[in-house]
Short mmCIF file of C-alpha atoms in Angstrom, two decimals:
data_model
loop_
_atom_site.label_atom_id
_atom_site.label_comp_id
_atom_site.label_asym_id
_atom_site.label_seq_id
_atom_site.Cartn_x
_atom_site.Cartn_y
_atom_site.Cartn_z
CA UNK A 1 71.18 105.35 96.01
CA UNK A 2 74.99 105.35 96.33
CA UNK A 3 76.66 108.55 95.22
CA UNK A 4 78.68 108.12 92.03
CA UNK A 5 82.01 109.81 91.32
CA UNK A 6 81.55 110.94 87.73
CA UNK A 7 84.14 112.10 85.20
CA UNK A 8 82.69 115.61 85.56
CA UNK A 9 83.24 115.55 89.32
CA UNK A 10 86.82 114.31 88.83
CA UNK A 11 87.54 117.20 86.49
CA UNK A 12 86.05 119.66 88.96
CA UNK A 13 88.18 118.34 91.85
CA UNK A 14 91.36 118.59 89.76
CA UNK A 15 90.44 122.16 88.73
CA UNK A 16 89.88 123.13 92.37
CA UNK A 17 93.23 121.65 93.41
CA UNK A 18 95.03 123.44 90.56
CA UNK A 19 93.40 126.70 91.68
CA UNK A 20 94.99 126.27 95.09
CA UNK A 21 91.92 125.31 97.13
CA UNK A 22 92.71 123.11 100.10
CA UNK A 23 91.22 119.67 100.72
CA UNK A 24 88.96 120.92 103.53
CA UNK A 25 87.46 123.65 101.34
CA UNK A 26 86.84 121.19 98.50
CA UNK A 27 85.10 118.72 100.80
CA UNK A 28 82.97 121.49 102.30
CA UNK A 29 81.86 122.55 98.80
CA UNK A 30 80.92 118.95 98.00
CA UNK A 31 78.96 118.67 101.25
CA UNK A 32 77.11 121.88 100.42
CA UNK A 33 76.05 120.18 97.17
CA UNK A 34 74.66 117.19 99.06
CA UNK A 35 77.65 114.86 99.21
CA UNK A 36 78.19 112.68 102.25
CA UNK A 37 81.39 113.79 104.02
CA UNK A 38 83.02 110.33 104.05
CA UNK A 39 82.23 109.77 100.36
CA UNK A 40 83.52 113.25 99.50
CA UNK A 41 86.81 112.69 101.34
CA UNK A 42 87.34 109.27 99.75
CA UNK A 43 86.58 110.70 96.28
CA UNK A 44 88.93 113.62 96.82
CA UNK A 45 91.79 111.39 97.91
CA UNK A 46 91.25 108.97 95.02
CA UNK A 47 91.04 111.70 92.38
CA UNK A 48 94.05 113.61 93.67
CA UNK A 49 96.13 110.44 93.88
CA UNK A 50 95.23 109.59 90.28
CA UNK A 51 96.00 113.15 89.17
CA UNK A 52 99.39 113.05 90.90
CA UNK A 53 100.15 109.68 89.28
CA UNK A 54 99.40 111.13 85.84
CA UNK A 55 101.65 114.10 86.54
CA UNK A 56 104.38 111.79 87.82
CA UNK A 57 104.31 109.65 84.68
CA UNK A 58 104.47 112.76 82.51
CA UNK A 59 107.52 113.96 84.43
CA UNK A 60 109.31 110.62 84.26
CA UNK A 61 109.14 110.01 88.03
CA UNK A 62 109.55 106.55 89.61
CA UNK A 63 106.34 104.47 89.64
CA UNK A 64 104.12 104.64 92.71
CA UNK A 65 104.13 101.73 95.16
CA UNK A 66 101.44 100.41 97.46
CA UNK A 67 101.82 101.96 100.91
CA UNK A 68 100.54 101.26 104.42
CA UNK A 69 97.58 103.36 105.55
CA UNK A 70 95.16 103.65 108.46
CA UNK A 71 91.57 103.19 107.30
CA UNK A 72 90.08 106.69 107.41
CA UNK A 73 87.40 106.17 104.76
CA UNK A 74 84.55 106.81 107.19
CA UNK A 75 86.27 109.60 109.14
CA UNK A 76 86.62 107.62 112.38
CA UNK A 77 87.48 109.31 115.67
CA UNK A 78 89.24 106.13 116.82
CA UNK A 79 91.09 103.23 115.19
CA UNK A 80 91.24 99.63 116.36
CA UNK A 81 94.77 98.75 117.43
CA UNK A 82 93.74 95.30 118.60
CA UNK A 83 94.70 95.71 122.24
CA UNK A 84 94.23 99.49 122.34
CA UNK A 85 91.90 102.13 120.91
CA UNK A 86 93.89 104.86 119.16
CA UNK A 87 92.55 108.36 118.50
CA UNK A 88 92.70 110.10 115.13
CA UNK A 89 93.77 113.68 115.87
CA UNK A 90 94.16 114.92 112.31
CA UNK A 91 94.93 113.86 108.75
CA UNK A 92 96.27 115.28 105.51
CA UNK A 93 95.67 113.65 102.12
CA UNK A 94 98.62 114.93 100.08
CA UNK A 95 101.07 114.18 101.53
CA UNK A 96 99.40 111.43 103.54
CA UNK A 97 100.06 112.39 107.17
CA UNK A 98 97.98 111.06 110.06
CA UNK A 99 98.28 112.26 113.65
CA UNK A 100 97.48 109.57 116.22
CA UNK A 101 96.61 110.04 119.89
CA UNK A 102 97.38 107.67 122.76
CA UNK A 103 99.06 105.08 120.56
CA UNK A 104 101.22 104.13 123.56
CA UNK A 105 100.43 104.19 127.26
CA UNK A 106 102.64 106.04 129.75
CA UNK A 107 103.83 102.67 131.10
CA UNK A 108 104.79 101.50 127.60
CA UNK A 109 106.71 104.73 126.99
CA UNK A 110 108.62 104.33 130.24
CA UNK A 111 109.37 100.66 129.55
CA UNK A 112 110.78 101.42 126.09
CA UNK A 113 113.00 104.17 127.47
CA UNK A 114 114.26 101.94 130.30
CA UNK A 115 115.05 99.07 127.92
CA UNK A 116 116.78 101.35 125.41
CA UNK A 117 118.82 103.55 127.76
CA UNK A 118 121.73 101.11 128.45
CA UNK A 119 122.20 100.47 124.72
CA UNK A 120 122.31 104.05 123.42
CA UNK A 121 125.09 105.15 121.07
CA UNK A 122 125.61 108.05 118.66
CA UNK A 123 122.88 107.83 116.02
CA UNK A 124 123.94 106.77 112.54
CA UNK A 125 122.27 107.25 109.17
CA UNK A 126 122.14 104.91 106.20
CA UNK A 127 125.03 105.63 103.82
CA UNK A 128 123.43 105.25 100.41
CA UNK A 129 126.82 105.68 98.74
CA UNK A 130 128.06 102.42 100.26
CA UNK A 131 124.98 100.64 101.63
CA UNK A 132 126.38 100.83 105.17
CA UNK A 133 125.94 103.33 108.02
CA UNK A 134 127.74 106.54 108.93
CA UNK A 135 127.84 109.41 111.41
CA UNK A 136 125.92 112.37 110.00
CA UNK A 137 126.40 115.91 111.32
CA UNK A 138 122.71 116.61 110.58
CA UNK A 139 121.66 114.03 113.16
CA UNK A 140 122.84 114.68 116.71
CA UNK A 141 120.76 112.25 118.76
CA UNK A 142 121.75 109.00 120.45
CA UNK A 143 119.84 105.82 119.66
CA UNK A 144 119.54 102.06 119.39
CA UNK A 145 117.53 99.39 117.56
CA UNK A 146 115.44 96.57 118.99
CA UNK A 147 115.32 93.42 116.93
CA UNK A 148 111.86 92.73 115.55
CA UNK A 149 109.92 90.80 118.19
CA UNK A 150 112.84 91.05 120.63
CA UNK A 151 110.63 91.29 123.72
CA UNK A 152 106.99 90.94 124.66
CA UNK A 153 106.64 94.74 124.71
CA UNK A 154 108.26 95.22 121.30
CA UNK A 155 106.19 92.41 119.75
CA UNK A 156 102.98 93.86 121.21
CA UNK A 157 103.69 97.33 119.79
CA UNK A 158 104.64 95.90 116.39
CA UNK A 159 101.36 93.96 116.23
CA UNK A 160 99.42 97.10 117.19
CA UNK A 161 101.14 99.15 114.48
CA UNK A 162 100.59 96.46 111.85
CA UNK A 163 96.87 96.37 112.64
CA UNK A 164 96.53 100.16 112.56
CA UNK A 165 98.21 100.68 109.18
CA UNK A 166 97.25 97.36 107.56
CA UNK A 167 100.83 96.27 106.86
CA UNK A 168 102.40 92.96 107.92
CA UNK A 169 104.77 92.94 110.89
CA UNK A 170 107.34 91.19 108.67
CA UNK A 171 107.57 94.27 106.45
CA UNK A 172 108.79 96.46 109.29
CA UNK A 173 112.33 97.27 110.35
CA UNK A 174 113.28 96.85 113.98
CA UNK A 175 111.95 99.52 116.32
CA UNK A 176 114.45 102.36 116.85
CA UNK A 177 114.54 104.48 120.03
CA UNK A 178 116.22 107.90 119.93
CA UNK A 179 117.22 110.31 122.70
CA UNK A 180 117.60 114.05 122.07
CA UNK A 181 119.19 116.31 124.70
CA UNK A 182 119.08 120.16 124.56
CA UNK A 183 120.43 121.34 121.21
CA UNK A 184 120.07 117.92 119.53
CA UNK A 185 118.15 117.77 116.26
CA UNK A 186 117.75 115.94 112.96
CA UNK A 187 117.74 118.35 110.05
CA UNK A 188 115.11 117.91 107.28
CA UNK A 189 115.58 114.75 105.21
CA UNK A 190 113.67 112.01 103.39
CA UNK A 191 113.34 108.50 104.79
CA UNK A 192 113.29 106.65 101.45
CA UNK A 193 116.59 105.54 99.93
CA UNK A 194 117.91 107.64 97.06
CA UNK A 195 117.36 105.45 93.96
CA UNK A 196 120.32 107.08 92.21
CA UNK A 197 122.85 106.41 94.98
CA UNK A 198 125.39 103.67 94.32
CA UNK A 199 124.75 101.82 97.58
CA UNK A 200 120.96 101.74 97.32
CA UNK A 201 120.67 98.41 95.42
CA UNK A 202 122.37 96.53 98.27
CA UNK A 203 120.07 98.23 100.82
CA UNK A 204 116.95 97.31 98.84
CA UNK A 205 117.85 93.61 98.85
CA UNK A 206 116.77 93.45 102.51
CA UNK A 207 113.15 94.41 101.89
CA UNK A 208 112.82 96.95 99.13
CA UNK A 209 112.18 100.65 99.60
CA UNK A 210 110.90 102.26 102.73
CA UNK A 211 107.31 103.29 102.10
CA UNK A 212 106.14 104.74 105.43
CA UNK A 213 107.33 106.06 108.77
CA UNK A 214 105.75 106.13 112.22
CA UNK A 215 107.28 108.45 114.84
CA UNK A 216 106.07 107.82 118.41
CA UNK A 217 106.73 110.29 121.22
CA UNK A 218 107.91 108.66 124.45
CA UNK A 219 108.54 111.84 126.47
CA UNK A 220 107.78 115.55 126.32
CA UNK A 221 110.60 118.11 126.15
CA UNK A 222 109.92 121.34 127.97
CA UNK A 223 110.41 123.32 124.76
CA UNK A 224 111.13 122.52 121.10
CA UNK A 225 111.64 119.09 119.57
CA UNK A 226 108.63 119.02 117.24
CA UNK A 227 108.53 117.05 113.99
CA UNK A 228 108.65 119.47 111.06
CA UNK A 229 107.29 119.01 107.52
CA UNK A 230 108.71 122.08 105.74
CA UNK A 231 107.02 121.46 102.38
CA UNK A 232 103.55 121.70 103.91
CA UNK A 233 104.33 124.06 106.83
CA UNK A 234 103.35 121.53 109.47
CA UNK A 235 104.87 121.02 112.91
CA UNK A 236 103.76 118.09 115.08
CA UNK A 237 104.13 118.65 118.81
CA UNK A 238 105.98 115.86 120.67
CA UNK A 239 103.12 114.87 123.00
CA UNK A 240 103.90 111.75 125.00
CA UNK A 241 102.06 108.65 123.79
CA UNK A 242 101.04 110.28 120.50
CA UNK A 243 102.49 109.58 117.06
CA UNK A 244 102.70 110.86 113.51
CA UNK A 245 102.40 108.48 110.55
CA UNK A 246 103.32 109.40 106.98
CA UNK A 247 103.77 107.43 103.77
CA UNK A 248 105.62 108.04 100.51
CA UNK A 249 104.50 106.08 97.45
CA UNK A 250 107.63 106.84 95.40
CA UNK A 251 111.25 107.65 96.33
CA UNK A 252 111.06 111.22 95.11
CA UNK A 253 110.69 114.74 96.61
CA UNK A 254 107.31 115.03 94.85
CA UNK A 255 105.88 113.11 97.82
CA UNK A 256 106.51 116.24 99.92
CA UNK A 257 107.59 114.09 102.88
CA UNK A 258 110.66 116.16 103.71
CA UNK A 259 110.74 116.18 107.51
CA UNK A 260 113.03 116.72 110.45
CA UNK A 261 113.31 116.85 114.22
CA UNK A 262 113.47 120.45 115.45
CA UNK A 263 116.16 121.23 118.04
CA UNK A 264 115.25 120.49 121.63
CA UNK A 265 115.40 123.85 123.41
CA UNK A 266 114.80 122.68 126.97
CA UNK A 267 114.42 119.27 128.60
CA UNK A 268 114.90 116.05 126.64
CA UNK A 269 112.99 114.15 123.98
CA UNK A 270 112.64 110.39 123.53
CA UNK A 271 111.00 108.94 120.43
CA UNK A 272 110.52 105.52 118.86
CA UNK A 273 110.55 105.21 115.08
CA UNK A 274 109.16 102.41 112.94
CA UNK A 275 110.08 102.28 109.24
CA UNK A 276 107.98 100.11 106.95
CA UNK A 277 109.30 98.44 103.77
CA UNK A 278 107.53 97.35 100.60
CA UNK A 279 108.53 93.69 101.13
CA UNK A 280 109.53 91.44 104.01
CA UNK A 281 112.52 92.93 105.84
CA UNK A 282 115.25 90.54 106.95
#
C-alpha cells in the first residue's frame, strides 16, 4: 500500500522544523517509523514548502513562482543530462541547493575558456535603478556573455542544463563566463531583481524574474574562490567540471539565497553562470 501523508504527519513535520531539527534528522526519524526514504524526503519538501508559503502570505511577501528543479524525488545518484550522466553530490531542501558532479568535461571547460578569453571585459552588474548595467565595486572579475545557441558547444551545454532542471532553453539567459584573478571576488548578493527598484519593470519585460542560477566551475584555483551561502553557512568548493544549482521562488531575502564568490587567494578561477527566467528570455 502506498504511504499516505496525513494531516497529522504534516503537523509533526512543521513542529520538528520549528524546533530547529534539520531535514536529515527529520527524514531519519520518519525512516525509523517505517517510512521509505524517498517518500519521506518528498513529503518533507512538500510540507515545508507549503508551510513557508503560508508564512510568506501572512507576512505580505511576493507570491511564489514555479522554479526549475532537478528531479530528486527518488534520491538518485545520477541525473540524465541527455548526452552526459551527471552526479548528484548533495542537496538542500530549504533553500533548494543542489551540488552536481561532472556536469562538464575537462575538454568542455577548456573550450569555454578559450572561446571566452578574447572577449573578456570588466564585469558589470544589472543596475535595477535604471534597467541598464553598471560597474560594481563588489564585483571584481572580468567576464563576457555568449548569445544563446551561439556555437555548437554553447547549444549543447544549454540543452544539457535544460534537461537536468526541466526548464526550456528559451527561458535561459545567455551563458556568462567569468575570470577571477588573485584578490578578485563577488561579495554576497541576490540574483533576482529587486521588485522595488525603479528600473526593474523594464528588466522584467525581457523574460520576467530570474528564478534559478547554475554556477559551473571551469578551473580550480589553488586556494579560495568558493561559492558562499552565508544564510545557511555553506561553502561550495570550485571543483572543475562540477556545479551548484539553486532556485528562488520569490524575489525576497526569505529565500535565503544570498550568495557570493569568495576571494581567490592563489591561482585563478574560471566559472560559467546560467541564469534562468520565469518566461522566455529575448
